[in-house]
Amino acid sequence: MKVIAREDRGLPARIAGDIGRRITLGELKAGETLPREADMLATLGVSRTTLREALKILSTKGFIEAKPRLGTRVRAAEHWNTLDPVVLSWQGDAEDQDALAEELFEIRLSIEPLAARLAARRGSAADHAAIRAAFVRMSQAQAGLEEAIEADIDFHLQILQAAHNRFLLPISSVVRAALSISIPKTMAASGGFGPSLAQHEAILTAIERRDGEAALAAATTLIASTYKRNFG
Amino acid sequence: MKVIAREDRGLPARIAGDIGRRITLGELKAGETLPREADMLATLGVSRTTLREALKILSTKGFIEAKPRLGTRVRAAEHWNTLDPVVLSWQGDAEDQDALAEELFEIRLSIEPLAARLAARRGSAADHAAIRAAFVRMSQAQAGLEEAIEADIDFHLQILQAAHNRFLLPISSVVRAALSISIPKTMAASGGFGPSLAQHEAILTAIERRDGEAALAAATTLIASTYKRNFG
DNA sequence: TTCTCATATAATCGGAGTTATTATCGGTCA
DNA sequence: TGACCGATAATAACTCCGATTATATGAGAA
């Protein structure tokens, strides 16, 4: 899941990642107060500015909460910005990968059909062309190739974009993460896209003829069948 | 939409909010590079640490991107973490409130029915009790009261919690925002909860008898009818 | 064209003073 | 005697400051 690269730039981001991962791994538990500023400075060997920016990052993602006199405490998982791509990448190292993948699918199952309907209704011609382009790349690429996987992911992301709903865009990272896990698994099982290629095409054509309900149904079919293949 | 209060604590957060709002309002457009560090220090009258932490906040929310030699540039809206409660509160001051509200509803329409189904399937007895408690508070409170609105919001949030999917929790802020807008509007129109109370009860009982599909259908009905009342 | 180098800018550093929150203690009232 | 409330002090985060370092870009030379 090496999707994110740019966000790791900078010393504060790296330190925030180190601490963030330790939190998702359970090494640092909720309620626990981590060492005070002065001690962490000595431990990490960075400047106050850098540490403070790192903690500020963790704070905006809901991982920690700093109060005078009390120290900096780890917050419970329910406060985390789980949809943040960076947070998602931290969780990628955690243990409960199966549960994670299943929960990702549950989100896809609720979001993508609606996105398909919206894309059919209000997507522009250019939007639809972008979706078709992704589909073409997907079907032409030889099975098992990185390129095909990327095209598959792109297909789904283009639909989200075409829906023209600003709240759908941040969910792209979830979809991307879920697909990065499931596509290789699916391909290994059926030696290629198998029936999913036709299912993708069904979504595409429904969107192109602006049939919202058909697009919704087709998307539901695709994701549900993929879900079954991955989790039974 | 003064839902968020705690997150405004601290000088960096306030400054980040000032700049963030100017971005959502379109005063600062995408691609634009904002003044260099030294100039902003003079303008804002704060220290380097504070300004840097403020910019770090905006950066983690996808609003800006800082590069040496190039300056700090405003990023396009598609990179914003729109689901972040703080970002949501910034957008609350923007102009296209109707479009915003409609898009919020589209998300609810896709998320909440699924959450209801999951709550029915895997919610604990305690979860179900919490949902019922919210419903009772909602039905007993006199119409038009703040208390009733809060109970209504709580009802929906409890369902999201009961679904036991970590990615649903960050969406709570969206649901809360959408409800804060729509409930008062709905109540003003029909002089109280009207038919929605019965619709809430339908969701509740379906969840309690662990009938996932019925819960999903009931939630869809409620949200769709509310949607129609708000947008026609 | 390609490489090198100067330069502007953000990134990092470390120390000191300030502010806010909490815990403790002392007193008061039931 | 017990519980409750208000002033006080201690502690940790918060803010400020000026200097140094790293890096990306564009200009100029080979």
mmCIF file of C-alpha atoms in Angstrom, chain B:
data_model
loop_
_atom_site.group_PDB
_atom_site.id
_atom_site.type_symbol
_atom_site.label_atom_id
_atom_site.label_comp_id
_atom_site.label_asym_id
_atom_site.label_seq_id
_atom_site.Cartn_x
_atom_site.Cartn_y
_atom_site.Cartn_z
ATOM 1 C CA MET B 1 -23.119 25.367 12.740
ATOM 2 C CA LYS B 2 -21.140 26.017 15.858
ATOM 3 C CA VAL B 3 -20.875 22.325 16.527
ATOM 4 C CA ILE B 4 -17.135 22.362 16.907
ATOM 5 C CA ALA B 5 -15.675 24.311 19.755
ATOM 6 C CA ARG B 6 -12.768 22.402 21.184
ATOM 7 C CA GLU B 7 -10.857 22.304 17.934
ATOM 8 C CA ASP B 8 -10.593 26.059 17.811
ATOM 9 C CA ARG B 9 -8.399 26.074 20.862
ATOM 10 C CA GLY B 10 -4.951 27.474 20.461
ATOM 11 C CA LEU B 11 -3.539 30.282 18.414
ATOM 12 C CA PRO B 12 -2.337 28.132 15.490
ATOM 13 C CA ALA B 13 -5.795 26.606 15.105
ATOM 14 C CA ARG B 14 -7.394 30.043 15.017
ATOM 15 C CA ILE B 15 -5.000 31.287 12.376
ATOM 16 C CA ALA B 16 -5.420 28.109 10.349
ATOM 17 C CA GLY B 17 -9.159 28.700 10.548
ATOM 18 C CA ASP B 18 -8.814 32.265 9.331
ATOM 19 C CA ILE B 19 -6.796 31.216 6.316
ATOM 20 C CA GLY B 20 -8.880 28.091 5.751
ATOM 21 C CA ARG B 21 -12.078 30.096 5.641
ATOM 22 C CA ARG B 22 -10.546 32.545 3.205
ATOM 23 C CA ILE B 23 -9.755 29.581 0.986
ATOM 24 C CA THR B 24 -13.217 28.027 1.163
ATOM 25 C CA LEU B 25 -14.742 31.426 0.484
ATOM 26 C CA GLY B 26 -12.727 31.663 -2.704
ATOM 27 C CA GLU B 27 -10.849 34.709 -1.518
ATOM 28 C CA LEU B 28 -7.690 32.682 -1.969
ATOM 29 C CA LYS B 29 -7.926 30.622 -5.121
ATOM 30 C CA ALA B 30 -6.294 27.339 -6.023
ATOM 31 C CA GLY B 31 -2.820 27.647 -7.461
ATOM 32 C CA GLU B 32 -2.328 31.012 -5.856
ATOM 33 C CA THR B 33 0.792 31.305 -3.743
ATOM 34 C CA LEU B 34 0.234 33.052 -0.457
ATOM 35 C CA PRO B 35 2.740 35.560 0.942
ATOM 36 C CA ARG B 36 6.065 34.224 2.050
ATOM 37 C CA GLU B 37 6.679 33.232 5.622
ATOM 38 C CA ALA B 38 8.457 36.411 6.658
ATOM 39 C CA ASP B 39 5.702 38.633 5.281
ATOM 40 C CA MET B 40 2.914 36.698 6.928
ATOM 41 C CA LEU B 41 4.748 36.919 10.246
ATOM 42 C CA ALA B 42 4.664 40.678 9.998
ATOM 43 C CA THR B 43 1.025 40.752 8.830
ATOM 44 C CA LEU B 44 -0.335 38.380 11.457
ATOM 45 C CA GLY B 45 1.905 39.469 14.281
ATOM 46 C CA VAL B 46 2.635 35.973 15.525
ATOM 47 C CA SER B 47 5.772 33.947 15.936
ATOM 48 C CA ARG B 48 7.317 31.649 13.399
ATOM 49 C CA THR B 49 6.395 28.561 15.442
ATOM 50 C CA THR B 50 2.739 29.540 15.572
ATOM 51 C CA LEU B 51 2.535 30.355 11.882
ATOM 52 C CA ARG B 52 4.324 27.160 10.921
ATOM 53 C CA GLU B 53 1.951 25.067 13.030
ATOM 54 C CA ALA B 54 -1.004 26.842 11.466
ATOM 55 C CA LEU B 55 0.330 26.094 7.980
ATOM 56 C CA LYS B 56 1.009 22.517 9.040
ATOM 57 C CA ILE B 57 -2.636 22.149 9.989
ATOM 58 C CA LEU B 58 -3.770 23.478 6.625
ATOM 59 C CA SER B 59 -1.285 21.199 4.943
ATOM 60 C CA THR B 60 -2.567 18.035 6.647
ATOM 61 C CA LYS B 61 -6.079 18.993 5.610
ATOM 62 C CA GLY B 62 -4.950 19.220 1.995
ATOM 63 C CA PHE B 63 -5.493 22.954 1.690
ATOM 64 C CA ILE B 64 -1.958 24.041 0.944
ATOM 65 C CA GLU B 65 1.364 22.662 -0.190
ATOM 66 C CA ALA B 66 4.677 24.250 0.767
ATOM 67 C CA LYS B 67 7.821 23.892 -1.255
ATOM 68 C CA PRO B 68 11.129 25.658 -0.885
ATOM 69 C CA ARG B 69 11.855 28.284 -3.484
ATOM 70 C CA LEU B 70 8.330 27.992 -4.836
ATOM 71 C CA GLY B 71 6.422 29.251 -1.821
ATOM 72 C CA THR B 72 3.218 27.982 -0.261
ATOM 73 C CA ARG B 73 0.486 27.342 -2.757
ATOM 74 C CA VAL B 74 -3.242 26.810 -2.321
ATOM 75 C CA ARG B 75 -4.337 23.381 -3.515
ATOM 76 C CA ALA B 76 -7.455 22.623 -5.552
ATOM 77 C CA ALA B 77 -10.663 21.747 -3.709
ATOM 78 C CA GLU B 78 -10.485 18.109 -4.764
ATOM 79 C CA HIS B 79 -7.559 17.593 -2.396
ATOM 80 C CA TRP B 80 -9.334 18.934 0.673
ATOM 81 C CA ASN B 81 -10.247 16.602 3.502
ATOM 82 C CA THR B 82 -13.862 17.608 3.170
ATOM 83 C CA LEU B 83 -15.033 15.119 5.775
ATOM 84 C CA ASP B 84 -12.903 16.633 8.504
ATOM 85 C CA PRO B 85 -15.234 18.283 11.031
ATOM 86 C CA VAL B 86 -13.086 21.385 11.153
ATOM 87 C CA VAL B 87 -13.026 21.727 7.382
ATOM 88 C CA LEU B 88 -16.779 21.244 7.392
ATOM 89 C CA SER B 89 -17.181 24.105 9.825
ATOM 90 C CA TRP B 90 -15.091 26.319 7.560
ATOM 91 C CA GLN B 91 -17.344 25.498 4.643
ATOM 92 C CA GLY B 92 -20.323 26.408 6.767
ATOM 93 C CA ASP B 93 -19.478 30.022 6.091
ATOM 94 C CA ALA B 94 -19.265 29.586 2.330
ATOM 95 C CA GLU B 95 -21.946 30.691 -0.071
ATOM 96 C CA ASP B 96 -23.304 27.638 -1.822
ATOM 97 C CA GLN B 97 -25.162 26.423 1.245
ATOM 98 C CA ASP B 98 -27.919 24.768 -0.761
ATOM 99 C CA ALA B 99 -25.538 22.756 -2.906
ATOM 100 C CA LEU B 100 -23.595 21.867 0.234
ATOM 101 C CA ALA B 101 -26.713 20.655 2.010
ATOM 102 C CA GLU B 102 -27.784 18.598 -0.980
ATOM 103 C CA GLU B 103 -24.418 16.925 -1.269
ATOM 104 C CA LEU B 104 -24.483 16.174 2.448
ATOM 105 C CA PHE B 105 -27.819 14.469 1.947
ATOM 106 C CA GLU B 106 -26.493 12.377 -0.903
ATOM 107 C CA ILE B 107 -23.843 11.023 1.430
ATOM 108 C CA ARG B 108 -26.379 10.295 4.144
ATOM 109 C CA LEU B 109 -28.561 8.507 1.620
ATOM 110 C CA SER B 110 -25.768 6.135 0.788
ATOM 111 C CA ILE B 111 -24.241 5.659 4.229
ATOM 112 C CA GLU B 112 -27.033 5.521 6.753
ATOM 113 C CA PRO B 113 -29.129 2.710 5.293
ATOM 114 C CA LEU B 114 -26.076 0.500 5.248
ATOM 115 C CA ALA B 115 -25.180 1.572 8.772
ATOM 116 C CA ALA B 116 -28.689 0.627 9.897
ATOM 117 C CA ARG B 117 -28.290 -2.801 8.365
ATOM 118 C CA LEU B 118 -24.959 -3.350 10.065
ATOM 119 C CA ALA B 119 -26.328 -2.071 13.365
ATOM 120 C CA ALA B 120 -29.113 -4.616 13.137
ATOM 121 C CA ARG B 121 -26.749 -7.446 12.323
ATOM 122 C CA ARG B 122 -23.847 -6.909 14.629
ATOM 123 C CA GLY B 123 -24.863 -4.221 17.118
ATOM 124 C CA SER B 124 -24.696 -5.267 20.764
ATOM 125 C CA ALA B 125 -27.640 -5.148 23.127
ATOM 126 C CA ALA B 126 -26.085 -2.075 24.716
ATOM 127 C CA ASP B 127 -25.848 -0.427 21.294
ATOM 128 C CA HIS B 128 -29.520 -1.089 20.647
ATOM 129 C CA ALA B 129 -30.438 0.248 24.072
ATOM 130 C CA ALA B 130 -28.572 3.474 23.332
ATOM 131 C CA ILE B 131 -30.481 3.888 20.075
ATOM 132 C CA ARG B 132 -33.776 3.319 21.834
ATOM 133 C CA ALA B 133 -32.830 5.767 24.579
ATOM 134 C CA ALA B 134 -32.218 8.444 21.973
ATOM 135 C CA PHE B 135 -35.562 7.670 20.363
ATOM 136 C CA VAL B 136 -37.370 7.960 23.685
ATOM 137 C CA ARG B 137 -35.745 11.301 24.430
ATOM 138 C CA MET B 138 -36.720 12.417 20.967
ATOM 139 C CA SER B 139 -40.368 11.441 21.243
ATOM 140 C CA GLN B 140 -40.859 12.774 24.758
ATOM 141 C CA ALA B 141 -39.314 16.172 24.178
ATOM 142 C CA GLN B 142 -41.710 18.912 23.184
ATOM 143 C CA ALA B 143 -41.592 19.797 19.533
ATOM 144 C CA GLY B 144 -39.279 22.573 18.487
ATOM 145 C CA LEU B 145 -37.010 22.247 21.459
ATOM 146 C CA GLU B 146 -33.261 22.117 21.193
ATOM 147 C CA GLU B 147 -33.457 18.925 23.184
ATOM 148 C CA ALA B 148 -35.520 17.161 20.550
ATOM 149 C CA ILE B 149 -33.084 18.150 17.835
ATOM 150 C CA GLU B 150 -30.151 16.916 19.843
ATOM 151 C CA ALA B 151 -31.937 13.632 20.489
ATOM 152 C CA ASP B 152 -32.690 13.258 16.799
ATOM 153 C CA ILE B 153 -29.057 13.783 15.892
ATOM 154 C CA ASP B 154 -27.999 11.409 18.627
ATOM 155 C CA PHE B 155 -30.340 8.744 17.264
ATOM 156 C CA HIS B 156 -28.560 8.748 13.938
ATOM 157 C CA LEU B 157 -25.085 8.892 15.430
ATOM 158 C CA GLN B 158 -25.834 5.953 17.729
ATOM 159 C CA ILE B 159 -26.758 3.868 14.699
ATOM 160 C CA LEU B 160 -23.469 4.758 13.054
ATOM 161 C CA GLN B 161 -21.655 3.695 16.219
ATOM 162 C CA ALA B 162 -23.581 0.449 16.480
ATOM 163 C CA ALA B 163 -22.471 -0.522 12.985
ATOM 164 C CA HIS B 164 -18.994 -1.177 14.351
ATOM 165 C CA ASN B 165 -17.206 -0.025 11.245
ATOM 166 C CA ARG B 166 -14.294 2.278 11.945
ATOM 167 C CA PHE B 167 -14.736 4.161 8.682
ATOM 168 C CA LEU B 168 -18.274 5.148 9.501
ATOM 169 C CA LEU B 169 -17.294 7.128 12.571
ATOM 170 C CA PRO B 170 -15.550 9.987 10.739
ATOM 171 C CA ILE B 171 -18.723 10.408 8.703
ATOM 172 C CA SER B 172 -20.573 11.297 11.883
ATOM 173 C CA SER B 173 -19.529 14.879 11.401
ATOM 174 C CA VAL B 174 -21.199 14.920 7.994
ATOM 175 C CA VAL B 175 -24.402 13.488 9.374
ATOM 176 C CA ARG B 176 -24.345 15.940 12.238
ATOM 177 C CA ALA B 177 -23.834 18.861 9.883
ATOM 178 C CA ALA B 178 -26.587 17.718 7.548
ATOM 179 C CA LEU B 179 -29.046 17.226 10.391
ATOM 180 C CA SER B 180 -28.204 20.556 11.981
ATOM 181 C CA ILE B 181 -29.309 22.178 8.760
ATOM 182 C CA SER B 182 -32.301 20.055 7.870
ATOM 183 C CA ILE B 183 -34.081 19.342 11.149
ATOM 184 C CA PRO B 184 -34.959 22.928 12.022
ATOM 185 C CA LYS B 185 -36.076 23.443 8.429
ATOM 186 C CA THR B 186 -38.259 20.361 8.514
ATOM 187 C CA MET B 187 -39.747 21.232 11.885
ATOM 188 C CA ALA B 188 -40.595 24.732 10.799
ATOM 189 C CA ALA B 189 -42.425 23.312 7.793
ATOM 190 C CA SER B 190 -44.505 20.659 9.528
ATOM 191 C CA GLY B 191 -44.630 22.122 13.048
ATOM 192 C CA GLY B 192 -42.875 19.192 14.666
ATOM 193 C CA PHE B 193 -41.484 15.837 13.775
ATOM 194 C CA GLY B 194 -44.625 14.900 11.867
ATOM 195 C CA PRO B 195 -44.401 11.556 10.133
ATOM 196 C CA SER B 196 -40.675 11.277 10.741
ATOM 197 C CA LEU B 197 -41.190 10.059 14.313
ATOM 198 C CA ALA B 198 -42.964 6.956 13.073
ATOM 199 C CA GLN B 199 -40.238 6.461 10.477
ATOM 200 C CA HIS B 200 -37.598 6.629 13.154
ATOM 201 C CA GLU B 201 -39.480 4.052 15.157
ATOM 202 C CA ALA B 202 -39.608 1.746 12.137
ATOM 203 C CA ILE B 203 -35.832 1.835 11.921
ATOM 204 C CA LEU B 204 -35.495 1.240 15.642
ATOM 205 C CA THR B 205 -37.753 -1.796 15.799
ATOM 206 C CA ALA B 206 -36.181 -3.331 12.709
ATOM 207 C CA ILE B 207 -32.766 -2.994 14.286
ATOM 208 C CA GLU B 208 -33.990 -4.424 17.577
ATOM 209 C CA ARG B 209 -35.356 -7.549 15.949
ATOM 210 C CA ARG B 210 -32.077 -7.760 14.021
ATOM 211 C CA ASP B 211 -33.785 -7.560 10.647
ATOM 212 C CA GLY B 212 -31.007 -5.973 8.586
ATOM 213 C CA GLU B 213 -32.897 -5.608 5.324
ATOM 214 C CA ALA B 214 -35.921 -4.018 6.997
ATOM 215 C CA ALA B 215 -33.642 -1.596 8.826
ATOM 216 C CA LEU B 216 -31.980 -0.674 5.556
ATOM 217 C CA ALA B 217 -35.325 -0.116 3.863
ATOM 218 C CA ALA B 218 -36.690 1.945 6.743
ATOM 219 C CA ALA B 219 -33.615 4.154 6.837
ATOM 220 C CA THR B 220 -33.815 4.684 3.100
ATOM 221 C CA THR B 221 -37.455 5.701 3.421
ATOM 222 C CA LEU B 222 -36.757 8.189 6.179
ATOM 223 C CA ILE B 223 -33.844 9.893 4.510
ATOM 224 C CA ALA B 224 -35.429 9.932 1.076
ATOM 225 C CA SER B 225 -38.590 11.542 2.422
ATOM 226 C CA THR B 226 -36.595 14.099 4.366
ATOM 227 C CA TYR B 227 -34.579 14.764 1.247
ATOM 228 C CA LYS B 228 -37.723 15.419 -0.748
ATOM 229 C CA ARG B 229 -39.071 17.739 1.896
ATOM 230 C CA ASN B 230 -35.863 19.770 1.785
ATOM 231 C CA PHE B 231 -35.133 19.823 -1.905
ATOM 232 C CA GLY B 232 -38.240 18.600 -3.678
#
